[in-house]
JSON list of C-alpha atoms in Angstrom, two decimals:
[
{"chain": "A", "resi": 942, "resn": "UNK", "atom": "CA", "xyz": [95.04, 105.40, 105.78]},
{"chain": "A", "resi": 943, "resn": "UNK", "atom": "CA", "xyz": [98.08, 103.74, 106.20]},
{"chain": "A", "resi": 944, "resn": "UNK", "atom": "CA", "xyz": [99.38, 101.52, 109.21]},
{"chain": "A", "resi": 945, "resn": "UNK", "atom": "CA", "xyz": [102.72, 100.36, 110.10]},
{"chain": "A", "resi": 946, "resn": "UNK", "atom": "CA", "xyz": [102.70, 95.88, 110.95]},
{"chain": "A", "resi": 947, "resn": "UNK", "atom": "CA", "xyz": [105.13, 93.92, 112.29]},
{"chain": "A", "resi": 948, "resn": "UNK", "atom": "CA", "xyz": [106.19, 91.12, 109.59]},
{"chain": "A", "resi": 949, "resn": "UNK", "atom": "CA", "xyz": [103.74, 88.19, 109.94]},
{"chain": "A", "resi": 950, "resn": "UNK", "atom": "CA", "xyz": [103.46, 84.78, 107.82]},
{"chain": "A", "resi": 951, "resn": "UNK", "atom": "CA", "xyz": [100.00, 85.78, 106.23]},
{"chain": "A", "resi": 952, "resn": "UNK", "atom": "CA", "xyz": [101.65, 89.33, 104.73]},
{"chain": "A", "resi": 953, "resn": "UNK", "atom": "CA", "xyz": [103.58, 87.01, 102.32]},
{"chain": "A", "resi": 954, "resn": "UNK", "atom": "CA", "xyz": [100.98, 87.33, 99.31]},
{"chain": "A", "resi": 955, "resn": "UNK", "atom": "CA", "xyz": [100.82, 90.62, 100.04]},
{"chain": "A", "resi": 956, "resn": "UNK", "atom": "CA", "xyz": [104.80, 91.14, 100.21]},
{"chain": "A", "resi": 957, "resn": "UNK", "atom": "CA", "xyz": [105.43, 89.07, 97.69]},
{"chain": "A", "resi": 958, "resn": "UNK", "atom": "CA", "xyz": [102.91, 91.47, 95.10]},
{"chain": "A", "resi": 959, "resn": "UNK", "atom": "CA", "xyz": [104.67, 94.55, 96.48]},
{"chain": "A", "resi": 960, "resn": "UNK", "atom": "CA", "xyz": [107.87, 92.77, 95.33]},
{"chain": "A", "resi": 961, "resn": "UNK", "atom": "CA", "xyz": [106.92, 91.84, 91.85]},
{"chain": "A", "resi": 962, "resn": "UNK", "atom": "CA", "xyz": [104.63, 95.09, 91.18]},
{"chain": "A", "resi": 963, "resn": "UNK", "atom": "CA", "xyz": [107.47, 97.68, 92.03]},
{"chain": "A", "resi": 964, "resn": "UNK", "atom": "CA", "xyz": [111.04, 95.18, 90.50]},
{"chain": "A", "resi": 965, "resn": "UNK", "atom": "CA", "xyz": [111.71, 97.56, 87.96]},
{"chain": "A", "resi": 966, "resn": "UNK", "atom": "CA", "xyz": [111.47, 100.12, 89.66]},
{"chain": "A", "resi": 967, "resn": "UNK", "atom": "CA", "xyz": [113.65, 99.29, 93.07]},
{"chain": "A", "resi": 968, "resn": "UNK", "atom": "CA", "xyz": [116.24, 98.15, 90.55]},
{"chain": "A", "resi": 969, "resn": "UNK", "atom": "CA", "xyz": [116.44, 101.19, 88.96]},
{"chain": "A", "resi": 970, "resn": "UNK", "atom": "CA", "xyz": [118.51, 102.48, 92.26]},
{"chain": "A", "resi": 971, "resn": "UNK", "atom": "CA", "xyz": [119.24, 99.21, 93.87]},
{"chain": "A", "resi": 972, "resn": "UNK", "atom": "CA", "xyz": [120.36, 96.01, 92.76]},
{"chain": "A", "resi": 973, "resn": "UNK", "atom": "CA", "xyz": [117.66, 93.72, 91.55]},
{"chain": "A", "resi": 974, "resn": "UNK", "atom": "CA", "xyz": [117.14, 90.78, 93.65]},
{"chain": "A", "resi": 975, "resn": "UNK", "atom": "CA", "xyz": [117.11, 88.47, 90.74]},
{"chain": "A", "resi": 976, "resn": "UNK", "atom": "CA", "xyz": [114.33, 85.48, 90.15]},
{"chain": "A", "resi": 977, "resn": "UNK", "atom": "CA", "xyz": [115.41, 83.17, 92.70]},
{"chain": "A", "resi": 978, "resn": "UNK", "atom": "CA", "xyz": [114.43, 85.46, 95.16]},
{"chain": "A", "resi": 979, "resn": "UNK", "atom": "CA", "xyz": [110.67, 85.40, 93.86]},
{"chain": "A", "resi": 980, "resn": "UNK", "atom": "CA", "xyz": [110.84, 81.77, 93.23]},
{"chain": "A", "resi": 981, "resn": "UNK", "atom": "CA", "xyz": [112.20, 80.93, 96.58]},
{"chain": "A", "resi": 982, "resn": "UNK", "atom": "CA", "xyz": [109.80, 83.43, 98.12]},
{"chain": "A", "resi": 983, "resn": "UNK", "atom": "CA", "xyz": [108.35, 81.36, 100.06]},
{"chain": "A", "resi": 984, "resn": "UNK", "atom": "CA", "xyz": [111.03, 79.82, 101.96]},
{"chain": "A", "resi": 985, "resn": "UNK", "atom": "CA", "xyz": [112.87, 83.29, 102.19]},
{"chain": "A", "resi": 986, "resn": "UNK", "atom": "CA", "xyz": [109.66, 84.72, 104.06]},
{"chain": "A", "resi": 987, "resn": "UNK", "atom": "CA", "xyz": [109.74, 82.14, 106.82]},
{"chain": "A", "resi": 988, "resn": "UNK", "atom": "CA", "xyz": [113.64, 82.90, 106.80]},
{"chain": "A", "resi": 989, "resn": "UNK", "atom": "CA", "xyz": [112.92, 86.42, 107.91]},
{"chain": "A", "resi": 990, "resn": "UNK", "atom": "CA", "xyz": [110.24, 85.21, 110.06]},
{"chain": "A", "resi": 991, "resn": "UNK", "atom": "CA", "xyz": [112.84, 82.92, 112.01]},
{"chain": "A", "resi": 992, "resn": "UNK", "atom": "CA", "xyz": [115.48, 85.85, 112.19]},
{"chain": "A", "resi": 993, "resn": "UNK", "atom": "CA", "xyz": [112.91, 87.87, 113.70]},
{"chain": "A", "resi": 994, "resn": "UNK", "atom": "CA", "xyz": [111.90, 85.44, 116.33]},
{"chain": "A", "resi": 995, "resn": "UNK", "atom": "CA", "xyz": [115.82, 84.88, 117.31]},
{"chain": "A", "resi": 996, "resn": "UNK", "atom": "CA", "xyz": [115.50, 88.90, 117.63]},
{"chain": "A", "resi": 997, "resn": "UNK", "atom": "CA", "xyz": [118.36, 89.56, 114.97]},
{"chain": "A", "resi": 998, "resn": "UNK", "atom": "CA", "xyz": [115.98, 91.37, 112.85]},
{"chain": "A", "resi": 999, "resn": "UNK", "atom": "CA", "xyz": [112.63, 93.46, 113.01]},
{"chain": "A", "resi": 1000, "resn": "UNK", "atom": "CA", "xyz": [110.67, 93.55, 109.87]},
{"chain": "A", "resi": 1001, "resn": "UNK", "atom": "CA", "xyz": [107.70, 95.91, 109.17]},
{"chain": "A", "resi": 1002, "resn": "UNK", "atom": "CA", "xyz": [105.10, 96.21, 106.13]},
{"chain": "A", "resi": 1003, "resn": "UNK", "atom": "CA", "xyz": [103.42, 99.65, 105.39]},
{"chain": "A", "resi": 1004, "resn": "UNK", "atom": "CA", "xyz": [99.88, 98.74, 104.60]},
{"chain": "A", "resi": 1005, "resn": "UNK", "atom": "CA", "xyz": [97.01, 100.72, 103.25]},
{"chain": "A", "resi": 1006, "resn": "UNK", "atom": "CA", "xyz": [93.24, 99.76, 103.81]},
{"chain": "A", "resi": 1007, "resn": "UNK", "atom": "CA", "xyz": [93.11, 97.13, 101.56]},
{"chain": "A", "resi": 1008, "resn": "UNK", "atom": "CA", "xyz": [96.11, 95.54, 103.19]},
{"chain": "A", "resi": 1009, "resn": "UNK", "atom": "CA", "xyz": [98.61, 95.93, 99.82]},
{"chain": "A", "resi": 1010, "resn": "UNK", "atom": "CA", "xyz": [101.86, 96.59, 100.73]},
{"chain": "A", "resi": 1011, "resn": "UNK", "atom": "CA", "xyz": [103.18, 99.91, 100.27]},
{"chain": "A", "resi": 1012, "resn": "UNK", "atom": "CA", "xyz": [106.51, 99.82, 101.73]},
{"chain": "A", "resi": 1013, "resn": "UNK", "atom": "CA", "xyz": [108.71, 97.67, 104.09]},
{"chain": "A", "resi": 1014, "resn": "UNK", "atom": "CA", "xyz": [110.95, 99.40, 106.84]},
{"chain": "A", "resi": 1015, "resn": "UNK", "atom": "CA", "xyz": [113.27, 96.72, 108.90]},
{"chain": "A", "resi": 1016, "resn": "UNK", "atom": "CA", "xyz": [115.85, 96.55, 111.33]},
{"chain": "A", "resi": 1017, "resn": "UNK", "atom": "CA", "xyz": [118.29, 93.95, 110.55]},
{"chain": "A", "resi": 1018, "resn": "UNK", "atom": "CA", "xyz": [121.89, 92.75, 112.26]},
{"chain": "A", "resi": 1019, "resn": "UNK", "atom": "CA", "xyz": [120.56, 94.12, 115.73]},
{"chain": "A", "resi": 1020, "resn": "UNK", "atom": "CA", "xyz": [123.36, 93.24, 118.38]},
{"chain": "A", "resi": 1021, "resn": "UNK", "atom": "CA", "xyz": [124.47, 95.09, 121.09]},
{"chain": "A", "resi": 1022, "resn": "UNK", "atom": "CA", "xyz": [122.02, 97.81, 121.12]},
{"chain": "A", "resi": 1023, "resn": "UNK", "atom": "CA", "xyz": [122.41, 98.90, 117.34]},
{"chain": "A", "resi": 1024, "resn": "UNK", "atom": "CA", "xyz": [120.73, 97.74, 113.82]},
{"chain": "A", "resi": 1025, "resn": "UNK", "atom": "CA", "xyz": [121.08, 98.81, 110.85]},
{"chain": "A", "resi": 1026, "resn": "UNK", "atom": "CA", "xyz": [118.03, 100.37, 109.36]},
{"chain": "A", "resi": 1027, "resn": "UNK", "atom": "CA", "xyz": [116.80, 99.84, 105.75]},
{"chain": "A", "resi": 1028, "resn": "UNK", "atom": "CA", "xyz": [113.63, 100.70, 103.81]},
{"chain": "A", "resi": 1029, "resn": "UNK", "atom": "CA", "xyz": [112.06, 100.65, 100.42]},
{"chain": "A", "resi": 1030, "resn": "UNK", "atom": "CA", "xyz": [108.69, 102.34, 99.30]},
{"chain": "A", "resi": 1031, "resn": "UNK", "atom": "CA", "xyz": [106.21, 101.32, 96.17]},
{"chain": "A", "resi": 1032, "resn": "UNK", "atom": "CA", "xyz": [106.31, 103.77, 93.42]},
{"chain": "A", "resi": 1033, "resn": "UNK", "atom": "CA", "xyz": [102.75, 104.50, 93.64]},
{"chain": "A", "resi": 1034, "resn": "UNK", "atom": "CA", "xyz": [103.57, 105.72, 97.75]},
{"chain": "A", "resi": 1035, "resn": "UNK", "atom": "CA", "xyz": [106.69, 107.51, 96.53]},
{"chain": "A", "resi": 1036, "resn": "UNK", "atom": "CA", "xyz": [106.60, 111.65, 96.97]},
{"chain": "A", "resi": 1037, "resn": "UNK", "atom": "CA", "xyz": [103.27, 111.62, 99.91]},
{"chain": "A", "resi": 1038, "resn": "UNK", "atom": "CA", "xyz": [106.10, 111.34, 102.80]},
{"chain": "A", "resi": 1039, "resn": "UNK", "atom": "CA", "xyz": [104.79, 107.81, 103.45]},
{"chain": "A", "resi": 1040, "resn": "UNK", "atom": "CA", "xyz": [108.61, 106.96, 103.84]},
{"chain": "A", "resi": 1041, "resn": "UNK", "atom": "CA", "xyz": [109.67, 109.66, 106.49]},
{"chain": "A", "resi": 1042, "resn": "UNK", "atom": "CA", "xyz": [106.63, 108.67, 108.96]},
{"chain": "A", "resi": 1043, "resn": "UNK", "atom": "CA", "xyz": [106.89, 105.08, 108.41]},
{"chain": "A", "resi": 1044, "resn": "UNK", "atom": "CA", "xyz": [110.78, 105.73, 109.20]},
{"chain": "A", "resi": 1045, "resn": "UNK", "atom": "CA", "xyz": [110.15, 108.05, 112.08]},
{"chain": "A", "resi": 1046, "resn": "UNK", "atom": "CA", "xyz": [107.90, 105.28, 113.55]},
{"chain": "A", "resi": 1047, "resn": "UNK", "atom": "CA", "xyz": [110.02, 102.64, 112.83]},
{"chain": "A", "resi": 1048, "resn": "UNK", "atom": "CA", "xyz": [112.72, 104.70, 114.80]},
{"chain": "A", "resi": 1049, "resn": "UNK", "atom": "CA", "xyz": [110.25, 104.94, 117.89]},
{"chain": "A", "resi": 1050, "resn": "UNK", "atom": "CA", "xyz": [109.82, 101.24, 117.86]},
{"chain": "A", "resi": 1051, "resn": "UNK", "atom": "CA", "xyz": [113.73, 100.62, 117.49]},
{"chain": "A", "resi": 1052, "resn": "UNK", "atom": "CA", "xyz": [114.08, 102.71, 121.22]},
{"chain": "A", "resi": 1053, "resn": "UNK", "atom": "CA", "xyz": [110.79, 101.77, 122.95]},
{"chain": "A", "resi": 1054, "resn": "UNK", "atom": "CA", "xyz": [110.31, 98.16, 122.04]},
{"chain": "A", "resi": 1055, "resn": "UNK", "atom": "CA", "xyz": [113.15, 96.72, 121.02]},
{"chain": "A", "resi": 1056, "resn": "UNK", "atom": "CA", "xyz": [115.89, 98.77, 123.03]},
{"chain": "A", "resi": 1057, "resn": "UNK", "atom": "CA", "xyz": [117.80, 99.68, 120.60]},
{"chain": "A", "resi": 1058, "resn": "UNK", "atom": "CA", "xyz": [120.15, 102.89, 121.03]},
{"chain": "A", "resi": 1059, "resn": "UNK", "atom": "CA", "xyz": [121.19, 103.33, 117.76]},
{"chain": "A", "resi": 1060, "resn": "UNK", "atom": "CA", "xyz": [120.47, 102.91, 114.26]},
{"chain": "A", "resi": 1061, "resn": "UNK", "atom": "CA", "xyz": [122.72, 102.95, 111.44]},
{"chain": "A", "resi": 1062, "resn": "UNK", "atom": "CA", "xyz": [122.08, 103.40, 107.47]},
{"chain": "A", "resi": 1063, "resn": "UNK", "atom": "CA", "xyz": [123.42, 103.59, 103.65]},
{"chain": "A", "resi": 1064, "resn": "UNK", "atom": "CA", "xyz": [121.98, 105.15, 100.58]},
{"chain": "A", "resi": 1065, "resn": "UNK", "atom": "CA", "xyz": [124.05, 106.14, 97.52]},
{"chain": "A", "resi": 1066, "resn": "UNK", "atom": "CA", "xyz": [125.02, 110.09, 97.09]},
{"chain": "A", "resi": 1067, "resn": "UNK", "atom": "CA", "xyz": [122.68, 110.29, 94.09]},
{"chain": "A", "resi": 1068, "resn": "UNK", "atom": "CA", "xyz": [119.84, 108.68, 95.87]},
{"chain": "A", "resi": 1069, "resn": "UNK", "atom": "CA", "xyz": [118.75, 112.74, 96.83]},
{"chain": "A", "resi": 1070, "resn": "UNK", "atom": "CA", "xyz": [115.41, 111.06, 98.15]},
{"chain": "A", "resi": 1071, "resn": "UNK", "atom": "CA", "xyz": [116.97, 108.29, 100.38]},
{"chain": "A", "resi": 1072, "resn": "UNK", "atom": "CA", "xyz": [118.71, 110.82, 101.69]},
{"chain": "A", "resi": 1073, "resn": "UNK", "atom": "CA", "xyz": [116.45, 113.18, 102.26]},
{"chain": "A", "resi": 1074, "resn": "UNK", "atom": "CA", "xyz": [114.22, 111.05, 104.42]},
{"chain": "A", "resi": 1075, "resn": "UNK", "atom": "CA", "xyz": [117.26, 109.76, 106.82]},
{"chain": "A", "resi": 1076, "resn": "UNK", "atom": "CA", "xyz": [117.93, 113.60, 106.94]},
{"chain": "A", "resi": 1077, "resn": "UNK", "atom": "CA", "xyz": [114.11, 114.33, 108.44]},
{"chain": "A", "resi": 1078, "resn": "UNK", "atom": "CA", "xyz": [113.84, 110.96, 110.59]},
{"chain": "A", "resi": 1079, "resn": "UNK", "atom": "CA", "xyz": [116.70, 112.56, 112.28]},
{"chain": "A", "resi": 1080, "resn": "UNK", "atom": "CA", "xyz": [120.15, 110.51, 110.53]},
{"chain": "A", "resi": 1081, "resn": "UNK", "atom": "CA", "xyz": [123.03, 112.53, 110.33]},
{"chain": "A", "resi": 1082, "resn": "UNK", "atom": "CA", "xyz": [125.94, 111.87, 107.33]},
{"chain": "A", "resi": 1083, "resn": "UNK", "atom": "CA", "xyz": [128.78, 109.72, 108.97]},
{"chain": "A", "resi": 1084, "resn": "UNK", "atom": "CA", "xyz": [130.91, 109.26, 106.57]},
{"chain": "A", "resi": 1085, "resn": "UNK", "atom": "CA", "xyz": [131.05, 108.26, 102.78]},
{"chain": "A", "resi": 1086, "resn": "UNK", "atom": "CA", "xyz": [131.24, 104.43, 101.85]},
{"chain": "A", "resi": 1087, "resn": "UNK", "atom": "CA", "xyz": [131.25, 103.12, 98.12]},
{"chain": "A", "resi": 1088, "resn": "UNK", "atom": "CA", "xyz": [127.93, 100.89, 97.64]},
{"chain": "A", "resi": 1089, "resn": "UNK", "atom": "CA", "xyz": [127.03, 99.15, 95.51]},
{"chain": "A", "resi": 1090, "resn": "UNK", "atom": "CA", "xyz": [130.13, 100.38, 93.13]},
{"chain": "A", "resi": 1091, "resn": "UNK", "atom": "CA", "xyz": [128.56, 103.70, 93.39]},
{"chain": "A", "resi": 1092, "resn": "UNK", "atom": "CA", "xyz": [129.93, 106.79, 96.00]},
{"chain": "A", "resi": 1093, "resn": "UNK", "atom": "CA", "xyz": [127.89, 106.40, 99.08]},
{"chain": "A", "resi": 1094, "resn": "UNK", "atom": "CA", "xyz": [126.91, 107.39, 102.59]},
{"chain": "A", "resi": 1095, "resn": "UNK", "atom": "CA", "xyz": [126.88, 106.43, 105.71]},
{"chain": "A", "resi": 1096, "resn": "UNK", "atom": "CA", "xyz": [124.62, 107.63, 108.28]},
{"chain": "A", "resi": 1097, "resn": "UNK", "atom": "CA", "xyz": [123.66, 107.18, 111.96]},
{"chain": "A", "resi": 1098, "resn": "UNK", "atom": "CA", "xyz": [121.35, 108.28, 114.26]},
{"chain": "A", "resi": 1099, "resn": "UNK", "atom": "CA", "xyz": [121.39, 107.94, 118.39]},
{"chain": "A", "resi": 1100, "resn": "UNK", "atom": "CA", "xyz": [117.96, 106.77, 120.13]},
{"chain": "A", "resi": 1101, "resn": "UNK", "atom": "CA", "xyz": [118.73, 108.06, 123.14]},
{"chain": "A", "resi": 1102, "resn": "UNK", "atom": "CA", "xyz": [118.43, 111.86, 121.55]},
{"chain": "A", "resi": 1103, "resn": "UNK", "atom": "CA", "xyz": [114.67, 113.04, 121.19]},
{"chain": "A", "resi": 1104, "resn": "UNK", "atom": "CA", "xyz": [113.79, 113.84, 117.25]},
{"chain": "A", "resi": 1105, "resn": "UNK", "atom": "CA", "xyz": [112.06, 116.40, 117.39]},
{"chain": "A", "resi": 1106, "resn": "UNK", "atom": "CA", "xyz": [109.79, 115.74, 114.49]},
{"chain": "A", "resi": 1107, "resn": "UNK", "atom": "CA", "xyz": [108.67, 111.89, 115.43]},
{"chain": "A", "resi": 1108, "resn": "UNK", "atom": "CA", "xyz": [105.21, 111.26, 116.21]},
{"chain": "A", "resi": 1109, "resn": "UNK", "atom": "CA", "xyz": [104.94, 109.54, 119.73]},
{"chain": "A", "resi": 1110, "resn": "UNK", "atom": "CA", "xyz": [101.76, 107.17, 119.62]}
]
């Protein structure tokens, strides 16, 4: 079983292991975030931690039993009613849909606890899996972008509109 948590200062170890378990592979489609960011861990943690307390960002950690990380899903720049959403999965979760519900859920939380009317997100064209779970969390294309130095997307979706596959818990 999996459960979706709210970023709090004792997932660090946790976070931190996702990070370092699954670097290769998030830099095979994003860019790596280089050692400093693992050194400075620490510090950067409480960082997010702060910007979440101000309300500028919402950070989640997709757990399983065990309480390893499997996948973060966070809200960040939130002004005026709209974030922009961003996620990233462990290759071990990748293909079991992990991402769409955690998405899905995170959308829920984005309308019914933090007020949010709508989200806003980027993936690469040739990120076919990135895309595909904006698609069934209920993102529509809005436009191409370059990213990254690669052709991109842009996509949106409006809280206010029911999707019609979320899970209401």
């Amino acid at each position: 079983m999996t459960v979706l948590q709210r970023l709090r200062p004792d997932h660090a170890p946790a976070l931190l292991a996702f990070e370092r378990e699954n670097r290769a592979y998030f830099a095979a489609s994003v860019p790596d975030r280089g050692d400093d960011y693992f050194s400075g861990f620490a510090s950067r943690h409480a960082g997010l931690l702060a910007e979440q307390a101000a309300g500028t960002c919402h950070f989640h950690i997709l757990a399983d039993d065990d309480g390893a990380v499997l996948g973060r899903v966070n809200l960040v720049d939130v002004a005026e009613g709209s974030a922009e959403l961003g996620y990233r999965m462990a290759e071990r979760a990748s293909g079991r849909g992990l991402a769409t519900a955690a998405v899905r859920e995170v959308c829920r939380l984005a309308r019914s606890r933090y007020g949010l009317i709508t989200l806003t997100a980027r993936t690469t064209v040739d990120n076919a899996g990135s895309r595909a779970v904006l698609a069934r969390a209920g993102f529509a294309e809005a436009g191409t972008i370059t990213l990254m130095g690669k052709p991109g997307l842009r996509f949106g979706r409006d809280l206010t509109e029911p999707d019609d596959g979320a899970v209401e818990r």
